[in-house]
Coordinates of C-alpha atoms and ligand atoms in Angstrom, one line a residue:
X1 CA 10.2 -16.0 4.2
X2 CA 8.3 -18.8 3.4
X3 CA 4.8 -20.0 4.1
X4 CA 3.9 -23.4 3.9
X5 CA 0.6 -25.0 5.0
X6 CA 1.0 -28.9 6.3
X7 CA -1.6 -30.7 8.7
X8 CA -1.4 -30.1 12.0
X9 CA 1.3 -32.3 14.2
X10 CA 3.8 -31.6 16.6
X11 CA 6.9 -30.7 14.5
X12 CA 10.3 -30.1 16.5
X13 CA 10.5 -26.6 15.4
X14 CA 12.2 -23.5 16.8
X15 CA 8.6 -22.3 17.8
X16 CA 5.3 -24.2 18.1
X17 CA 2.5 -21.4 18.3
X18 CA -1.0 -22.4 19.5
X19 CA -3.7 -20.1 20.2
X20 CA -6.4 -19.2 22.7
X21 CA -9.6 -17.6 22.9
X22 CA -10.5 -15.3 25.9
X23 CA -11.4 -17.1 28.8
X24 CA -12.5 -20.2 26.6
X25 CA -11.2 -24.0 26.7
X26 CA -8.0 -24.8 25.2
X27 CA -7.8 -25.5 22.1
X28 CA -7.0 -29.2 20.6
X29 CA -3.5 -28.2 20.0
X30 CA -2.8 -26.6 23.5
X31 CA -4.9 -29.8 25.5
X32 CA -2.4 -31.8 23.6
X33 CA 0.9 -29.9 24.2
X34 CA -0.6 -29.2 28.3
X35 CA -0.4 -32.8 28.6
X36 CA 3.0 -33.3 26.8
X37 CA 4.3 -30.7 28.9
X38 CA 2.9 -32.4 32.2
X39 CA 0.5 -29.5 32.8
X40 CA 3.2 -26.7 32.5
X41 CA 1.2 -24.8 29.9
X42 CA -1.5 -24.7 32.2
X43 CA 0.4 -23.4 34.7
X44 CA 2.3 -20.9 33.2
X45 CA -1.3 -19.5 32.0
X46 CA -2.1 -19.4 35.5
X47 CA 1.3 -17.7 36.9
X48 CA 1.0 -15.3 33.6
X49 CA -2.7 -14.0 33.9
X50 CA -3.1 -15.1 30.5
X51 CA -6.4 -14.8 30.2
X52 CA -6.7 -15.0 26.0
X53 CA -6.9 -11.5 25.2
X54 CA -6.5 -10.1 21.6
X55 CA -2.6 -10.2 21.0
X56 CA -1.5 -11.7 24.7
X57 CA 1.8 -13.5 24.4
X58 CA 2.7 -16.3 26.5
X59 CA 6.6 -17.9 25.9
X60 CA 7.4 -21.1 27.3
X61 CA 10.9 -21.8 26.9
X62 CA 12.8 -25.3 26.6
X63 CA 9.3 -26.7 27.0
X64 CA 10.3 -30.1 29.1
X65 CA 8.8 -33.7 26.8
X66 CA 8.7 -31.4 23.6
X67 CA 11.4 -30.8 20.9
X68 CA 10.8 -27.4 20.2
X69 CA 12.6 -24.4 21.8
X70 CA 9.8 -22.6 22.8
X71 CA 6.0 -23.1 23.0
X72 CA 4.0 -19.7 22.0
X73 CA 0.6 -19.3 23.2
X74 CA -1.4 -16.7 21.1
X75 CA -4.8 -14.6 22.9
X76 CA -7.3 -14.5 20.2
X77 CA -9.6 -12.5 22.0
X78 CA -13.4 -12.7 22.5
X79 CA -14.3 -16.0 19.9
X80 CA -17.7 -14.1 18.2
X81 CA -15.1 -11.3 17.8
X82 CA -12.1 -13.3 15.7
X83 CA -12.8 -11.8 11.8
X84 CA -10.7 -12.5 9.0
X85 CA -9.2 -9.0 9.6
X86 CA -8.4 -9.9 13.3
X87 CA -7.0 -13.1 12.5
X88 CA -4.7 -11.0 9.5
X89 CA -3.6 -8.7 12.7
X90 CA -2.8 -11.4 14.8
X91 CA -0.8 -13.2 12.2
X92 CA 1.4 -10.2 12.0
X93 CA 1.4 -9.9 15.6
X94 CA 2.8 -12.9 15.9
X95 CA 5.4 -12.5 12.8
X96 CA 6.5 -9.5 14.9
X97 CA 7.1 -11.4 18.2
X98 CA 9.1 -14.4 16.2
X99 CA 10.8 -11.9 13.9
X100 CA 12.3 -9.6 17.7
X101 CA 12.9 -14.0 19.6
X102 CA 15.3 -14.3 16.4
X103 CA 13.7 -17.6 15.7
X104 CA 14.2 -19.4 12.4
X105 CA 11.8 -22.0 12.0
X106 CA 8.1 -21.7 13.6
X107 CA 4.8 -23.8 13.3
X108 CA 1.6 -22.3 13.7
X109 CA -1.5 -24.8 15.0
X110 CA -4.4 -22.6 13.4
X111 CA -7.2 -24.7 15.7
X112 CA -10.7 -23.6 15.0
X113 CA -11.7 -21.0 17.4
X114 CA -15.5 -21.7 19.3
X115 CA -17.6 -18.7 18.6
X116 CA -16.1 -17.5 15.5
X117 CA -17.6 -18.1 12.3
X118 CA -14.2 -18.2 10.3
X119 CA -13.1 -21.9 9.8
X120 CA -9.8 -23.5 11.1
X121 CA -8.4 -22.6 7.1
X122 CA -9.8 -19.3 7.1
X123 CA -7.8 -18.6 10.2
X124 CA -4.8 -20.2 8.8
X125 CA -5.0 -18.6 5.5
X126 CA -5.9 -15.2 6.9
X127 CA -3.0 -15.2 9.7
X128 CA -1.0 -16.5 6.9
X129 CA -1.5 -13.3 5.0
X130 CA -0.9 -11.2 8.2
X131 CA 2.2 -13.0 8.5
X132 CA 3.5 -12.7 5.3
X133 CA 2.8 -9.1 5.0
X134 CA 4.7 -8.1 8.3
X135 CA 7.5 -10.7 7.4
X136 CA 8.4 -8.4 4.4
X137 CA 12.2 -7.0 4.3
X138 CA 13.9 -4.7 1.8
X139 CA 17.5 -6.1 2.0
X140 CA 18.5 -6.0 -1.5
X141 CA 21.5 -4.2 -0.5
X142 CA 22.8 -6.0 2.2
X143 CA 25.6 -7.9 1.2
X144 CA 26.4 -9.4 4.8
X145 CA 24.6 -12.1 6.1
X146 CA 22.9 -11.2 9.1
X147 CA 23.8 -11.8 12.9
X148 CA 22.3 -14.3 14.5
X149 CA 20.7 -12.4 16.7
X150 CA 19.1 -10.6 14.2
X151 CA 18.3 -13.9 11.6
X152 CA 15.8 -14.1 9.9
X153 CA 12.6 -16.5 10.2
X154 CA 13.2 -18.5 7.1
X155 CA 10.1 -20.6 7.2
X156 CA 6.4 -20.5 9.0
X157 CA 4.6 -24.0 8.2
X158 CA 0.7 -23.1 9.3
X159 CA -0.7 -26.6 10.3
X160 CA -4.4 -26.8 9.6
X161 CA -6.6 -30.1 9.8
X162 CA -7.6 -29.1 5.9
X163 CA -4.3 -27.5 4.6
X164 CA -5.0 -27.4 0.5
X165 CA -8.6 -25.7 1.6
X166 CA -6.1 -23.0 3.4
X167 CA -4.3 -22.9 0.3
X168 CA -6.5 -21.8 -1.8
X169 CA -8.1 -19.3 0.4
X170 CA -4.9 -17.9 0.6
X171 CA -3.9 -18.1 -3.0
X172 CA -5.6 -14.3 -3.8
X173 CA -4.6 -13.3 -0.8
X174 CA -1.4 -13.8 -1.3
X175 CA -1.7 -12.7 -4.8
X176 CA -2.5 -8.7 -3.0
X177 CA 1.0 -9.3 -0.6
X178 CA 2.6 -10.0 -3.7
X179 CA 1.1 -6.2 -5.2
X180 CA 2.3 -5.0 -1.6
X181 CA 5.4 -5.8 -1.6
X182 CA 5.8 -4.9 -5.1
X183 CA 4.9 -1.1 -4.5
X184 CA 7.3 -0.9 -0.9
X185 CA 10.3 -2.4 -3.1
X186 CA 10.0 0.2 -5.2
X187 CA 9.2 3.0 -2.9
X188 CA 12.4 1.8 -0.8
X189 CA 15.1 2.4 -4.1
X190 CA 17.1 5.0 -3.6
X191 CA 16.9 7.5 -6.1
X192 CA 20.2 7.3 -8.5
X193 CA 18.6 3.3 -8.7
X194 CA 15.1 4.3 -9.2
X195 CA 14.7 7.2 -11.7
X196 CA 11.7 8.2 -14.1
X197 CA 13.1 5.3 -16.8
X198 CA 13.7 2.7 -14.3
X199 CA 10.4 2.7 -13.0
X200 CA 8.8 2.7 -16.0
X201 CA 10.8 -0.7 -16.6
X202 CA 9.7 -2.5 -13.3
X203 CA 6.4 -1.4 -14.5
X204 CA 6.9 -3.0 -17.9
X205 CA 7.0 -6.4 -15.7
X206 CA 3.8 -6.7 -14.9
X207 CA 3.4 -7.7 -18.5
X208 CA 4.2 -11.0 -16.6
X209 CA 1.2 -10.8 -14.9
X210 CA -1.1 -10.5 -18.2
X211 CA -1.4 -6.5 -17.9
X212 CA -0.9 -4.5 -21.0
X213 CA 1.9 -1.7 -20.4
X214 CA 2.4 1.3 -22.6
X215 CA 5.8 3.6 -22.1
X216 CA 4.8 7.1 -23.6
X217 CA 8.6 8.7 -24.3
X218 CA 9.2 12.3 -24.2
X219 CA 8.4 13.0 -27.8
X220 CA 5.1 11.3 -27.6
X221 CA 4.3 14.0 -24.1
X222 CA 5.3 17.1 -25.8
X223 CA 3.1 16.5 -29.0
X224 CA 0.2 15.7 -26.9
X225 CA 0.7 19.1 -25.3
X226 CA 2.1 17.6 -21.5
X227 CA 3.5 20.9 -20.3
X228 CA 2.9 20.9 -17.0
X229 CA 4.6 17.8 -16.1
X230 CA 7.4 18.2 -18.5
X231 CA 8.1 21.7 -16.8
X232 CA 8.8 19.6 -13.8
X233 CA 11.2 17.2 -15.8
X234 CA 13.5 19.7 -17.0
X235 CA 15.8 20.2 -14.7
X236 CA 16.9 16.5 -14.4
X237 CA 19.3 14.8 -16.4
X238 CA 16.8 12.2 -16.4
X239 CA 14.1 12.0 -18.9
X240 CA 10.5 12.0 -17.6
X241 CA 7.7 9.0 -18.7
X242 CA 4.4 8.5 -18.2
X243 CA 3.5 4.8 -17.9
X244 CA -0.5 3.6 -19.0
X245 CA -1.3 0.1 -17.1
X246 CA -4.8 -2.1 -18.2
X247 CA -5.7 -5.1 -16.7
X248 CA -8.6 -6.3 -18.5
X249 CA -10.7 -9.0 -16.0
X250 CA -14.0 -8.2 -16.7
X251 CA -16.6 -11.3 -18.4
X252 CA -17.4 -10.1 -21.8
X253 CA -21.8 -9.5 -20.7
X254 CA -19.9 -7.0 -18.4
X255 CA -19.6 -3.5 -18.7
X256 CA -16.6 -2.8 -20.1
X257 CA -16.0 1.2 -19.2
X258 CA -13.0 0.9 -16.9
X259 CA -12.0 2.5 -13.4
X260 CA -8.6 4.6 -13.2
X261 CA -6.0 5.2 -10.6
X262 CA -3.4 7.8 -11.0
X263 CA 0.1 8.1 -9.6
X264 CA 2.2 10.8 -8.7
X265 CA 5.6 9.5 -9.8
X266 CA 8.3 11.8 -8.4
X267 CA 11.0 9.7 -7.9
X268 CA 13.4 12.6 -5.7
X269 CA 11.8 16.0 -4.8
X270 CA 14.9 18.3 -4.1
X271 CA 12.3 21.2 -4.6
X272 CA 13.8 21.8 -7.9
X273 CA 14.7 25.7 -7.8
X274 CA 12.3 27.0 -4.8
X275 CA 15.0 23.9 -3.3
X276 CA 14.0 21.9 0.0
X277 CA 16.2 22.3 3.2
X278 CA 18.7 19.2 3.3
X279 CA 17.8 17.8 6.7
X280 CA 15.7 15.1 6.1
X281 CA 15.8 15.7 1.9
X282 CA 16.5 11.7 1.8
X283 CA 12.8 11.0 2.4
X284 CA 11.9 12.8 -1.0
X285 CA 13.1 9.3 -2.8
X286 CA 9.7 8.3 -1.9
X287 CA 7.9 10.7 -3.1
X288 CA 6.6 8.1 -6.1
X289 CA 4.9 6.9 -3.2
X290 CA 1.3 7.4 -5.2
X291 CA 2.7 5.6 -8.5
X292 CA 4.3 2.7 -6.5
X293 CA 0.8 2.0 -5.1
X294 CA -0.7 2.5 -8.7
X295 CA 1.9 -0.5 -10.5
X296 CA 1.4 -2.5 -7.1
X297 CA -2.1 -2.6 -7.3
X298 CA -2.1 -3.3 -10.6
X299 CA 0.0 -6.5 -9.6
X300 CA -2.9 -7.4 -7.3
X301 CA -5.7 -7.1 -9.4
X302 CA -4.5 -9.4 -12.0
X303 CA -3.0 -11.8 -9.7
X304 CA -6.5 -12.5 -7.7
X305 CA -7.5 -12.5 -11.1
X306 CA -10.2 -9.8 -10.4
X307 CA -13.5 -9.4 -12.3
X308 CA -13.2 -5.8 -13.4
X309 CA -11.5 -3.5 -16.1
X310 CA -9.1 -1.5 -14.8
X311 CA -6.1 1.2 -15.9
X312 CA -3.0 2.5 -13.9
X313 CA -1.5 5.5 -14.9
X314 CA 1.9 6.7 -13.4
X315 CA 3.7 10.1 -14.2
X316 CA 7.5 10.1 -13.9
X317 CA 9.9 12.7 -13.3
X318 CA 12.6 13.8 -11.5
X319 CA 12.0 17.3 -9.9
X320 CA 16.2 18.9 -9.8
X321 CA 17.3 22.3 -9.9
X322 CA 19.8 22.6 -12.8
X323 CA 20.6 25.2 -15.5
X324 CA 17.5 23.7 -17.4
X325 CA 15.4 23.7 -14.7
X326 CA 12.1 25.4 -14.4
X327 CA 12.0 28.8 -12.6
X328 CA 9.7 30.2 -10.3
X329 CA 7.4 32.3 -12.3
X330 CA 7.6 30.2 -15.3
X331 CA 4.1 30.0 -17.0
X332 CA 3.5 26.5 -18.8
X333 CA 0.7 25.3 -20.4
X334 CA -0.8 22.1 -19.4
X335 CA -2.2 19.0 -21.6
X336 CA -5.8 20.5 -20.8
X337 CA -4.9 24.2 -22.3
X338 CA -5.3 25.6 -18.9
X339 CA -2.1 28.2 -18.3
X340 CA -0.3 27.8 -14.9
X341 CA 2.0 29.7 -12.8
X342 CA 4.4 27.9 -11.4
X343 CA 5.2 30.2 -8.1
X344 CA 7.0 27.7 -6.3
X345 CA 9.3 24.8 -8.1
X346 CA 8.2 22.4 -4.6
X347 CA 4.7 22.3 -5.5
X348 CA 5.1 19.9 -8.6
X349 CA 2.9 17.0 -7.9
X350 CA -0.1 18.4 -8.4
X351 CA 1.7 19.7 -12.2
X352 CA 2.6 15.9 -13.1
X353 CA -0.8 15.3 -12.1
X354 CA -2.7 17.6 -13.8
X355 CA -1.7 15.7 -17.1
X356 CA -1.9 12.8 -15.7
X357 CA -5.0 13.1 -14.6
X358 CA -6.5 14.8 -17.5
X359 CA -4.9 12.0 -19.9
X360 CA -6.4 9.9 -18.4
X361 CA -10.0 11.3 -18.4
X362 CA -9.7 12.4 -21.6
X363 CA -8.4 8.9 -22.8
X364 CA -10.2 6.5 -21.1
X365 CA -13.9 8.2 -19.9
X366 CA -13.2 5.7 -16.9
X367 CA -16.1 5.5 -14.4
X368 CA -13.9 7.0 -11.6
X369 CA -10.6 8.4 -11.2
X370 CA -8.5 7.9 -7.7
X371 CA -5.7 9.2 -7.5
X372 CA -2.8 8.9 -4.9
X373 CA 0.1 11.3 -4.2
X374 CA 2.4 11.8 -1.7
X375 CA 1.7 15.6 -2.2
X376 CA 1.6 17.8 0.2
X377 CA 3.7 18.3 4.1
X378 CA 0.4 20.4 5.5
X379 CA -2.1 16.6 5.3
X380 CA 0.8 15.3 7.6
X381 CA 0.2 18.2 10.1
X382 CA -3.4 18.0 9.6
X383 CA -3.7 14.0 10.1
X384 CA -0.1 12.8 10.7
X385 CA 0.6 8.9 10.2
X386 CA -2.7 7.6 11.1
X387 CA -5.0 8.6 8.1
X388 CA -4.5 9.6 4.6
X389 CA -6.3 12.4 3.3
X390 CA -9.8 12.0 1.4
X391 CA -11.0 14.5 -1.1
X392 CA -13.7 13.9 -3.2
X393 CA -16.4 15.1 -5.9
X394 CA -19.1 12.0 -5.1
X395 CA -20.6 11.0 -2.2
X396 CA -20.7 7.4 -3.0
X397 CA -17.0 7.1 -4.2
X398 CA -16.3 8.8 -0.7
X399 CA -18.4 6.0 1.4
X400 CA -16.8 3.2 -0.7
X401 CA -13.3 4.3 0.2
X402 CA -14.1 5.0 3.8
X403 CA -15.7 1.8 4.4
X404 CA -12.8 -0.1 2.5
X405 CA -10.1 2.0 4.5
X406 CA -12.1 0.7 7.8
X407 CA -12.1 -3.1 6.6
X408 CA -8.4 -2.9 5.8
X409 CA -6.8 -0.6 8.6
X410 CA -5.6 1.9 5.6
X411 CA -7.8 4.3 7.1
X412 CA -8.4 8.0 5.4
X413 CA -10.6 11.1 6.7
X414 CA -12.6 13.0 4.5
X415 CA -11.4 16.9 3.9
X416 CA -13.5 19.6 2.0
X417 CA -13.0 20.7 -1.3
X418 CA -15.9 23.1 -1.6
X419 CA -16.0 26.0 -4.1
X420 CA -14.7 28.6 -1.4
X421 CA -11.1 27.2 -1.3
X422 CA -11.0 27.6 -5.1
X423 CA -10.3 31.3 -5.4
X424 CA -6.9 30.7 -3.8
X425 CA -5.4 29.6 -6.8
X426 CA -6.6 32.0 -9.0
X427 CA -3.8 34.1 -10.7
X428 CA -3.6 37.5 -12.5
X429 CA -1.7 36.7 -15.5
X430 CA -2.7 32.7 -16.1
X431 CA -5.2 30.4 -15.4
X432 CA -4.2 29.8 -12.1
X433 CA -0.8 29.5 -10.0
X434 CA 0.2 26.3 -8.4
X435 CA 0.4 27.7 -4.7
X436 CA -2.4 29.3 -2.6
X437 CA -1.9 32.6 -1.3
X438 CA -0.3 31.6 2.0
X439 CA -3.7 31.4 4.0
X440 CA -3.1 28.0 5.5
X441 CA -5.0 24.3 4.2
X442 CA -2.4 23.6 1.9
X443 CA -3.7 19.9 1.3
X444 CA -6.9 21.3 0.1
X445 CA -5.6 24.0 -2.1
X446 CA -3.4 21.3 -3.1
X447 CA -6.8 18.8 -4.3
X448 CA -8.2 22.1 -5.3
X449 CA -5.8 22.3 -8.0
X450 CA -6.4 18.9 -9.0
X451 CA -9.6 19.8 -9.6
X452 CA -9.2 22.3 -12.0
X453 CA -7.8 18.9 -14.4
X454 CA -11.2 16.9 -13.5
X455 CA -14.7 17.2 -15.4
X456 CA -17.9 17.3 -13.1
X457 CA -19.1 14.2 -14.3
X458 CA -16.4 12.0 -13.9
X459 CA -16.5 10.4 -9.9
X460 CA -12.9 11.6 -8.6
X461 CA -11.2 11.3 -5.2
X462 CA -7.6 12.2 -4.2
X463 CA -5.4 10.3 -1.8
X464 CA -3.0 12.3 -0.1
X465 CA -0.5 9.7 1.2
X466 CA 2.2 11.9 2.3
X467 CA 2.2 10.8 6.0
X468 CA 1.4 7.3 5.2
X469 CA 4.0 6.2 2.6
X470 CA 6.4 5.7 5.3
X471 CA 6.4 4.0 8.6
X472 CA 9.5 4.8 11.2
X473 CA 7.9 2.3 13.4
X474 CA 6.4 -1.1 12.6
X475 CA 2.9 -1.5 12.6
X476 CA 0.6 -5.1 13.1
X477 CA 1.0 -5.6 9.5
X478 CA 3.9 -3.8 8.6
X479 CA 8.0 -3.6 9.0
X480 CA 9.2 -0.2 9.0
X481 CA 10.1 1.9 5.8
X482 CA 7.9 1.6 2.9
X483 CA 4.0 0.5 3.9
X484 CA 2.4 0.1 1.0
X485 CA -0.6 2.4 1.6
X486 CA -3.3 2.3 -0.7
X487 CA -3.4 -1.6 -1.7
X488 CA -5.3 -3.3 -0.1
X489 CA -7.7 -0.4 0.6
X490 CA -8.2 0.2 -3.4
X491 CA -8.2 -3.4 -3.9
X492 CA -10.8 -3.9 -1.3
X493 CA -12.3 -0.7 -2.8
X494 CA -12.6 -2.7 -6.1
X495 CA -13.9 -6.2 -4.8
X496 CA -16.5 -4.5 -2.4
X497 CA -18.2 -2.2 -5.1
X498 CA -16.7 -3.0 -8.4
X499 CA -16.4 -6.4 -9.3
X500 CA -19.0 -8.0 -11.8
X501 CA -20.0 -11.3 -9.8
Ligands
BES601 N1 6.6 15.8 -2.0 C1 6.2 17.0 -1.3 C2 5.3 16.8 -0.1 C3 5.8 16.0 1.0 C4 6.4 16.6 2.1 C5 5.7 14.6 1.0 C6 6.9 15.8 3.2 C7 6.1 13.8 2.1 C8 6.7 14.5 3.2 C9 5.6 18.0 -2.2 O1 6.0 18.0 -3.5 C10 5.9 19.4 -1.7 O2 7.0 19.8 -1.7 N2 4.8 20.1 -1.3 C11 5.0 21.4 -0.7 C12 3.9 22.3 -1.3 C13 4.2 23.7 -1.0 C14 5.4 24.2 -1.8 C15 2.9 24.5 -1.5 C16 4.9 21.3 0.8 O3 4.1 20.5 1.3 O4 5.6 22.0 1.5
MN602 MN1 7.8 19.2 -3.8
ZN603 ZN1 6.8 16.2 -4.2

């Protein structure tokens, strides 16, 4: 799809959208189209109630002394209430409505709205972005064209009385849709596309994007004493990889110590040996989930060209029962020293992660860690598809990432990790086993473990995405499948608190 910003006029489009605030005066755009239209619009308000509210829809078809096909009136709500994230919403909202019409070509009059402090391109750049981001499709594979009823909008001009202002608001923005998009592509390959090499090769582009990109290789993992993650690999006919990320944006005066985000990479979860039932086995292609957000951020960062210092690292395996494949019992030895028991094959995450993790403490002395993993089933029965799961070491990092989740609509609850959980992971004949001992709050266990591969001193919080990865239903601002998750919170997360000014 593509998004254009032109000044405003009265194109003969498929769809002309105006908007409205709640019970408010027209705007210029709809004054002008009411009296093209000979008063219709006005009366079709009147006959529909429409009254302005957030995310009202009023269609006008075959508008009569107007060209286009349908006039689309567009509640903004309350004026003093229309933020940049409303107007994002809305402009998804919208994409949603034109996407289900089948409409082709649309025009969006963003009119400044009385009451609100954002300015006519703020709203057009911002709705843009909304747009944009529920306008996404994974169609690679579709080799058919589609039906018409089912086309595709091809174009959304935004009209705007100040349309290269608009542009360059939405320049950044559009730089953090480009990071989105990035990470649902690749949590939307299937898994004989997308394995552990693969993915460490789309990562390798972002060199495009002025980010420095290390491959480590097998060899390199096994001298630096990776055994936990490489336990995990060695059942798959693919080789594993663990892929290291900086983006270096920070002004020289600045300090230069950077912030870290840490993926799990698991690019199909069969179980491995402890092996996963088959209904519904297909979703464990997305189980990089955490390292698609990781490389997509990444993307963002350096495309807004953000102020900061910043490394990705992703951990990538395949987790397959085979003849080489780890067994339950199996004691490996992770990158840290630390012995672990690996009771049950399905609980590998947290083992790619614990090298991961510790790598990249131990590497980089970063001034946080986050790390995001689609890593446990239990945080989906605890918080299902509305939150991701917060655990953290620091009160601070925790407020920053609620607030961010808040600003975004990526929203995450905090859960406790507190020193009694610990004990459950505690084994007899190694450091400690990589399942609790069946006494429920598997998430926290889970983070628990994770834990164990973190020094006190470092600021470190864990995402569990597991129930947020994927959406079977579309959402304001996004399609269904892969969401993207953990973007534009992190990103926010980074501008908010992180960014040298
Ligand atoms: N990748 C799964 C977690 C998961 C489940 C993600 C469903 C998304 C949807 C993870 O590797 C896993 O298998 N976890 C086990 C842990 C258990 C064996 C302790 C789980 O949650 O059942
Ligand atoms: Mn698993
Ligand atoms: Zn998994």
């Amino acid at each position: 799809m593509d998004i254009t910003f032109a000044k405003l006029s009265h194109p003969s489009v498929g769809g002309l959208i105006t908007l409205a605030a709640e019970n408010a005066g027209l705007t210029v755009t709809a004054v002008q189209l009411d009296r093209k239209m000979r008063g219709a619009l006005k009366r079709a308000m009147e006959a529909e109630k429409f009254t302005g509210k957030n995310g009202q829809l009023l269609v006008i078809l075959a508008p009569a002394g107007l060209r286009a096909d349908r006039v689309i009136l567009v509640g903004v709500g309350k004026g003093k209430a229309f933020d940049s994230g409303t107007a994002e919403r809305l402009g998804g909202h919208v994409l949603g409505k034109l996407k289900s019409l089948g409409m082709r070509h649309a025009a969006l009059a963003a009119d400044p709205i009385s009451g609100s402090a954002l300015e006519a391109s703020d709203i057009a750049a911002h709705m843009a972005y909304g747009a944009s981001l529920r306008g996404y499709q994974f169609d690679r594979y579709k080799t058919k064209r589609p039906k018409a009823s089912t086309a595709r909008l091809r174009k959304l001009t935004i009209m705007t009385s100040n349309p290269s202002k608009a542009r360059s608001t939405y320049k950044p923005l559009a730089g953090i849709a480009n990071g989105v998009f990035l990470t649902r592509n690749l949590v939307s390959e299937p898994a004989n596309i997308l394995f552990p090499a693969e993915l460490a090769d789309r990562a390798k582009a972002l060199h495009d994007d002025k980010i420095k990109v290390e491959v480590l290789m097998p060899t390199k993992m096994r001298e630096l004493g990776m055994g936990a993650l490489l336990g995990v690999a060695q059942g798959s006919a693919h080789e594993p990889r663990m892929v290291v990320m900086q983006w270096q944006g920070a002004p020289s005066h600045a300090d230069q110590t950077p912030i870290a985000f840490v993926g799990k990479g698991v690019t199909f979860d069969t179980g491995g040996i402890s092996i996963k039932p088959s209904a519904g086995m297909e979703d464990m292609k997305w189980d990089m989930g955490g390292s698609g957000v990781v490389i997509g951020l990444m993307r963002a960062l350096a495309q807004r060209k953000a102020r900061t210092n910043a490394v990705g690292v992703v951990g990538l395996v395949e987790n397959m029962p085979s003849g080489t494949a780890q067994r339950p019992g199996d004691i490996v030895t992770s990158m840290s020293g630390q012995t672990i028991e690996v009771l049950n094959t399905d609980a590998e995450g947290r083992l790619v992660l614990a090298d991961a993790l510790w790598y990249t403490q131990d590497r980089f002395k970063p001034r946080f860690m986050v790390d995001l993993a689609t890593l446990t089933g239990a945080i989906i029965v605890s918080l299902g598809n509305k939150r991701a799961g917060l655990f953290c070491n620091d009160e601070g990092l925790t407020q920053q990432l609620m607030a961010a989740g808040e600003m975004v609509g990526e929203k995450l609850w905090p859960m406790p990790i507190d020193d009694t959980y610990d004990a459950d992971i505690d084994c007899d004949i190694a450091d400690m086993k990589n399942i609790g001992s069946g006494r429920g709050a598997g998430s926290v266990t889970a983070a628990k473990f994770l834990q164990r591969f973190v020094n006190n001193r470092t600021p470190w919080a864990h995402l569990d995405i597991a129930g947020v990865t994927w959406s079977k239903k579309e959402q304001m601002l996004v399609p269904k499948g892969g969401t993207g998750f953990g973007v534009r919170l992190l990103d926010r997360l980074v501008a908010e608190n992180y960014e040298t000014q």
